[in-house]
Coordinates of C-alpha atoms in Angstrom, one line a residue:
M1 CA -5.1 1.9 21.4
K2 CA -3.6 -0.9 23.6
Q3 CA -4.0 -0.3 27.3
S4 CA -0.4 -1.0 27.8
I5 CA 0.6 1.8 25.5
L6 CA -1.8 4.1 27.2
D7 CA -0.4 3.2 30.6
L8 CA 3.2 3.9 29.4
L9 CA 2.2 7.3 28.2
K10 CA 0.5 8.3 31.3
E11 CA 3.5 7.2 33.5
P12 CA 5.5 10.3 34.5
T13 CA 8.9 10.4 32.9
L14 CA 12.0 11.6 35.0
I15 CA 11.7 15.2 33.4
E16 CA 8.0 15.2 34.2
Q17 CA 8.7 14.2 37.9
E18 CA 11.2 17.2 38.1
Q19 CA 8.9 19.7 36.5
K20 CA 5.9 18.6 38.8
N21 CA 8.1 19.0 41.9
S22 CA 9.6 22.4 41.0
D23 CA 6.9 23.9 38.8
I24 CA 9.9 25.0 36.6
F25 CA 10.7 24.0 32.9
H26 CA 13.4 21.5 32.6
D27 CA 14.9 21.5 29.1
D28 CA 15.5 18.1 27.8
I29 CA 16.8 19.2 24.5
P30 CA 20.7 18.9 24.1
T31 CA 22.6 21.7 22.7
S32 CA 23.6 19.6 19.6
A33 CA 19.8 19.6 18.6
I34 CA 19.9 23.5 18.4
N35 CA 20.9 25.3 15.2
T36 CA 23.0 27.9 16.9
G37 CA 23.3 30.2 13.8
L38 CA 19.5 30.4 13.1
S39 CA 18.8 30.7 16.8
A40 CA 21.1 33.6 17.0
T41 CA 19.2 35.3 14.1
R42 CA 15.7 34.7 15.2
H43 CA 16.5 35.1 19.1
I44 CA 14.5 31.9 19.6
P45 CA 15.7 28.1 19.6
V46 CA 15.7 26.6 16.2
L47 CA 15.7 22.9 16.4
N48 CA 17.6 21.0 13.7
N49 CA 17.6 17.3 12.4
Y50 CA 19.2 16.0 15.6
F51 CA 16.1 13.8 16.2
F52 CA 16.4 12.0 12.9
R53 CA 19.8 10.4 13.3
N54 CA 18.6 7.0 12.9
K55 CA 15.1 7.3 11.6
D56 CA 12.8 9.4 9.5
I57 CA 10.1 10.1 12.0
Y58 CA 10.6 10.8 15.6
I59 CA 7.7 10.4 18.0
S60 CA 7.3 11.5 21.8
K61 CA 5.0 12.4 24.5
H62 CA 5.2 16.1 25.3
N63 CA 6.4 16.6 28.8
R64 CA 3.8 17.7 31.4
Y65 CA 3.7 20.1 34.3
A66 CA 5.5 23.2 32.9
P67 CA 4.9 25.5 30.0
Y68 CA 7.2 24.8 27.0
P69 CA 8.9 28.0 25.6
T70 CA 8.6 29.5 22.1
H71 CA 10.7 27.5 19.5
T72 CA 10.8 26.7 15.8
H73 CA 12.3 23.9 13.8
T74 CA 13.7 22.8 10.4
F75 CA 11.4 19.9 10.1
L76 CA 7.6 19.4 10.2
E77 CA 5.7 18.6 13.4
M78 CA 2.3 17.2 14.3
N79 CA 0.7 17.6 17.8
Y80 CA -2.0 15.3 18.4
M81 CA -4.1 15.7 21.5
L82 CA -4.6 12.1 22.6
S83 CA -6.5 13.1 25.9
G84 CA -7.2 16.2 27.9
K85 CA -6.4 19.6 26.4
A86 CA -3.6 22.2 25.8
D87 CA -3.1 25.7 24.7
E88 CA -0.6 26.7 22.1
I89 CA 0.6 30.0 20.7
I90 CA 1.5 29.4 17.0
N91 CA 3.0 32.3 15.1
G92 CA 1.5 34.7 17.7
K93 CA -2.1 33.2 17.7
K94 CA -3.8 31.1 20.5
V95 CA -4.8 27.7 19.6
H96 CA -6.8 25.6 22.1
L97 CA -6.6 21.8 21.5
K98 CA -9.1 19.3 22.8
A99 CA -8.9 15.5 23.0
G100 CA -8.7 14.4 19.3
D101 CA -7.6 17.6 17.8
L102 CA -4.4 17.6 15.7
V103 CA -2.2 20.4 14.4
L104 CA 0.3 20.3 11.5
L105 CA 3.1 22.7 11.6
D106 CA 5.2 23.4 8.7
V107 CA 8.9 24.1 8.7
G108 CA 9.6 27.5 10.4
S109 CA 6.3 27.7 12.4
Q110 CA 7.0 29.2 15.8
H111 CA 5.0 27.9 18.6
S112 CA 5.0 27.4 22.4
I113 CA 2.8 24.9 24.6
G114 CA 1.3 25.8 27.8
Y115 CA 1.1 23.7 31.0
L116 CA -0.2 20.2 30.7
G117 CA -1.8 18.4 33.7
D118 CA -1.9 14.6 34.7
N119 CA -4.6 13.7 31.9
D120 CA -3.3 16.0 29.1
I121 CA -1.4 13.6 26.9
L122 CA 0.0 15.5 23.8
I123 CA 1.8 13.3 21.3
N124 CA 4.4 15.0 19.1
L125 CA 5.2 13.5 15.6
L126 CA 8.4 15.0 14.0
F127 CA 9.2 14.3 10.4
R128 CA 11.4 15.6 7.6
D129 CA 10.5 13.6 4.4
Q130 CA 10.8 16.3 1.7
N131 CA 7.8 14.7 -0.1
I132 CA 5.6 15.3 2.9
S133 CA 4.7 18.9 3.6
I134 CA 2.0 21.5 3.7
N135 CA 2.4 21.6 -0.1
L136 CA 1.5 18.1 -0.2
L137 CA -1.8 18.7 1.6
N138 CA -2.5 21.7 -0.8
D139 CA -1.7 19.7 -3.9
L140 CA -4.3 16.9 -2.5
R141 CA -6.9 19.6 -2.2
R142 CA -6.1 21.0 -5.7
S143 CA -6.5 17.5 -7.0
K144 CA -10.1 17.7 -5.8
S145 CA -11.3 20.8 -7.8
I146 CA -10.6 24.6 -8.3
L147 CA -13.6 25.1 -6.3
Y148 CA -12.1 23.5 -3.2
E149 CA -8.9 25.5 -3.6
F150 CA -11.0 28.8 -3.9
L151 CA -12.8 27.9 -0.6
I152 CA -9.6 27.0 1.1
N153 CA -7.9 30.4 0.0
R154 CA -10.9 32.2 1.7
V155 CA -10.5 30.3 4.9
T156 CA -6.6 30.5 5.1
N157 CA -5.0 33.5 3.4
K158 CA -5.8 34.6 -0.1
D159 CA -2.4 36.4 -0.5
G160 CA -0.4 33.4 0.7
D161 CA 0.8 35.0 4.0
P162 CA 3.9 32.7 5.0
Q163 CA 2.8 33.2 8.6
N164 CA -0.3 30.9 7.9
N165 CA 2.0 27.9 7.7
Y166 CA 0.0 25.5 10.0
L167 CA -3.4 23.6 9.7
I168 CA -5.7 22.5 12.4
F169 CA -7.9 19.3 12.2
H170 CA -10.5 19.3 14.9
K171 CA -11.9 16.0 16.7
Q172 CA -10.1 13.5 14.8
A173 CA -10.9 11.1 17.7
E174 CA -14.4 11.1 16.2
N175 CA -13.1 9.9 12.7
S176 CA -12.5 6.1 12.9
E177 CA -10.1 5.9 10.0
V178 CA -8.0 8.7 11.2
R179 CA -8.0 7.6 14.8
V180 CA -7.1 4.1 13.8
T181 CA -4.2 5.3 11.8
L182 CA -2.9 7.5 14.5
D183 CA -3.2 4.9 17.1
T184 CA -1.3 2.4 14.9
I185 CA 1.5 4.9 14.4
I186 CA 1.7 5.6 18.1
E187 CA 1.6 1.8 19.0
E188 CA 4.1 1.0 16.4
Y189 CA 6.7 3.6 17.7
F190 CA 6.4 2.8 21.3
S191 CA 6.3 -0.8 21.0
N192 CA 9.8 -0.5 19.3
R193 CA 9.4 -3.6 17.0
E194 CA 11.6 -4.5 13.9
F195 CA 11.1 -2.3 10.8
S196 CA 8.8 0.1 12.7
D197 CA 10.4 3.1 11.0
S198 CA 9.5 1.9 7.5
I199 CA 5.9 0.9 8.7
I200 CA 5.4 4.3 10.4
K201 CA 6.5 6.2 7.3
S202 CA 4.0 4.5 5.2
Y203 CA 1.3 5.1 7.9
L204 CA 2.1 8.7 8.0
S205 CA 1.6 9.2 4.3
I206 CA -1.8 7.5 4.6
L207 CA -2.6 9.6 7.6
L208 CA -1.9 12.8 5.8
T209 CA -4.2 11.8 2.9
Q210 CA -6.9 10.7 5.3
L211 CA -6.8 14.0 7.0
V212 CA -7.3 15.8 3.7
R213 CA -10.1 13.5 2.8
N214 CA -11.8 14.3 6.0
Y215 CA -10.9 18.0 6.4
T216 CA -14.0 20.3 6.9
I217 CA -13.9 23.7 5.4
Q218 CA -15.4 26.2 7.7
T219 CA -15.9 29.0 5.3
K220 CA -16.6 32.7 6.0
Q221 CA -19.9 34.2 4.9
A222 CA -19.5 34.9 1.2
S223 CA -20.3 38.2 -0.5
S224 CA -22.8 38.2 -3.4
S225 CA -19.8 38.2 -5.9
Q226 CA -18.2 35.4 -4.1
Q227 CA -21.5 33.5 -4.2
L228 CA -21.7 34.0 -7.9
M229 CA -18.0 32.8 -8.2
I230 CA -18.8 29.7 -6.5
K231 CA -21.7 28.9 -8.9
I232 CA -19.4 29.6 -11.8
L233 CA -16.6 27.2 -10.4
R234 CA -19.3 24.6 -10.0
D235 CA -20.4 25.1 -13.6
I236 CA -16.7 24.7 -14.8
I237 CA -16.3 21.4 -12.8
Q238 CA -19.6 20.1 -14.2
N239 CA -19.2 21.3 -17.8
Y240 CA -15.5 21.8 -18.2
Q241 CA -15.4 20.0 -21.7
T242 CA -17.7 22.6 -23.4
I243 CA -18.1 25.7 -21.2
T244 CA -17.0 29.2 -22.3
L245 CA -17.0 32.6 -20.7
D246 CA -19.6 33.7 -23.3
K247 CA -22.0 30.8 -22.2
I248 CA -21.5 31.8 -18.6
A249 CA -22.2 35.5 -19.1
R250 CA -25.4 34.7 -20.9
K251 CA -26.5 32.3 -18.2
Y252 CA -26.1 34.7 -15.5
N253 CA -27.0 37.9 -17.6
Y254 CA -23.8 39.7 -17.2
N255 CA -21.4 41.7 -19.5
K256 CA -18.6 39.2 -20.6
N257 CA -15.9 41.8 -19.9
Y258 CA -17.2 42.8 -16.6
L259 CA -17.7 39.1 -15.4
S260 CA -14.1 38.3 -16.5
N261 CA -12.8 41.2 -14.3
I262 CA -14.9 40.1 -11.3
F263 CA -13.8 36.5 -11.7
K264 CA -10.1 37.5 -11.8
Q265 CA -10.6 39.6 -8.7
E266 CA -12.3 37.0 -6.7
V267 CA -10.7 33.8 -7.8
G268 CA -7.1 35.1 -8.3
K269 CA -6.9 33.8 -11.8
T270 CA -8.6 34.4 -15.2
F271 CA -11.5 32.3 -16.2
S272 CA -9.4 30.6 -18.9
E273 CA -6.7 29.7 -16.4
A274 CA -9.3 28.2 -14.0
L275 CA -11.0 26.3 -16.8
T276 CA -7.5 24.8 -18.0
Q277 CA -6.7 23.9 -14.5
E278 CA -9.9 22.0 -14.1
R279 CA -9.2 20.2 -17.4
M280 CA -5.7 19.3 -16.2
I281 CA -7.2 17.8 -12.9
Q282 CA -9.5 15.7 -14.9
A283 CA -6.8 14.7 -17.5
H284 CA -4.5 13.8 -14.7
T285 CA -7.1 11.6 -13.2
L286 CA -7.7 9.7 -16.5
I287 CA -4.0 9.4 -17.0
T288 CA -3.1 7.9 -13.8
S289 CA -6.2 5.7 -13.3
T290 CA -7.0 4.4 -16.9
T291 CA -5.2 3.1 -19.9
L292 CA -6.8 5.5 -22.4
P293 CA -4.4 6.9 -24.9
I294 CA -3.2 10.3 -24.0
T295 CA -4.3 11.8 -27.2
D296 CA -8.0 10.5 -26.5
I297 CA -7.7 12.0 -23.0
I298 CA -6.7 15.5 -24.5
E299 CA -9.8 15.5 -26.7
K300 CA -12.0 14.1 -24.0
V301 CA -11.2 16.9 -21.6
G302 CA -12.0 19.6 -24.1
I303 CA -8.5 20.5 -25.4
S304 CA -7.7 20.6 -29.2
N305 CA -4.1 21.8 -29.2
K306 CA -1.7 19.1 -28.1
N307 CA 1.2 21.3 -27.5
F308 CA -0.8 23.6 -25.5
F309 CA -1.9 20.5 -23.3
Y310 CA 1.5 19.2 -22.7
D311 CA 2.9 22.6 -21.8
K312 CA 0.0 23.2 -19.2
Y313 CA 0.2 19.8 -17.8
K314 CA 3.9 20.0 -17.2
K315 CA 3.5 23.4 -15.5
Q316 CA 0.8 22.1 -13.1
Y317 CA 2.1 18.6 -12.2
H318 CA 5.9 19.2 -12.9
I319 CA 6.0 15.9 -14.9
M320 CA 5.1 14.8 -18.3
P321 CA 1.9 12.8 -18.9
S322 CA 3.6 9.6 -20.0
A323 CA 5.8 9.7 -16.9
A324 CA 2.9 10.4 -14.5
R325 CA 1.2 7.4 -16.0
K326 CA 4.4 5.3 -15.4
Q327 CA 4.8 6.5 -11.9
A328 CA 1.3 5.8 -11.0
S329 CA 1.6 2.2 -12.3
K330 CA 4.4 1.3 -10.0

């Protein structure tokens, strides 16, 4: 990052000077930025779209020298620890951030931020693009494989607890492509140059995709049945065109019905549903990255019923194959 931008971020603002002198939090959020109706219901401040009056993305340095009280918001927020460290309480859970760490908070996340000292520079990126959300990250993960989705569900919350609406990306400062993109976004914003909003919006989509590509899954110790499911999911990925439950049962010497029940219990979907999902993933890749006729792709991924394919594809991607190909070619 340019030294001039770093120097600017380290320079105390007027609010920071007041907080440093008094050791008391000074609220710099105007009343017009608070959704009074929701705040009254939740008993904590709910920040609205005030920050996006003339832009899609709002970036700021978090004020140092006083803890920031619990609040929530109607937009998405990213906290990037540029230097130093910070403690946050997110949905009641303590999160410790070190230099290079980044946390992505979905709409409705409740969080507070502890005291920041001289060298603790925390950058807030707020954005409201409806096409960019936690769901985008989950969709990107699902596009990798059903195995990836299974592992992610074990790490986060298998039952989809709405309180688990944030993601932590550790040590992004050690990842050169992510660091470069973050630095570019921050520099572009604080340089206040022409067309910066459009440029930052494009870089934000790149950043989110890079984060998913470099996201490391720290899985819990798998049980014996989960280890078996991981093997079976890998088999589906490698042999999705021809694999069947009968073949899997014979391979691992299990009763077919028993294995089917264990699969549904551990993976959260039937074997048939998982196989169809993987075939849709493979078909989607071919549809959006090649010019192969869609009828050939249907056969190539192991599906014989065209109506079945179109129904399942629309259900998984919310778009018809021909429209997806046209969209990808733009």
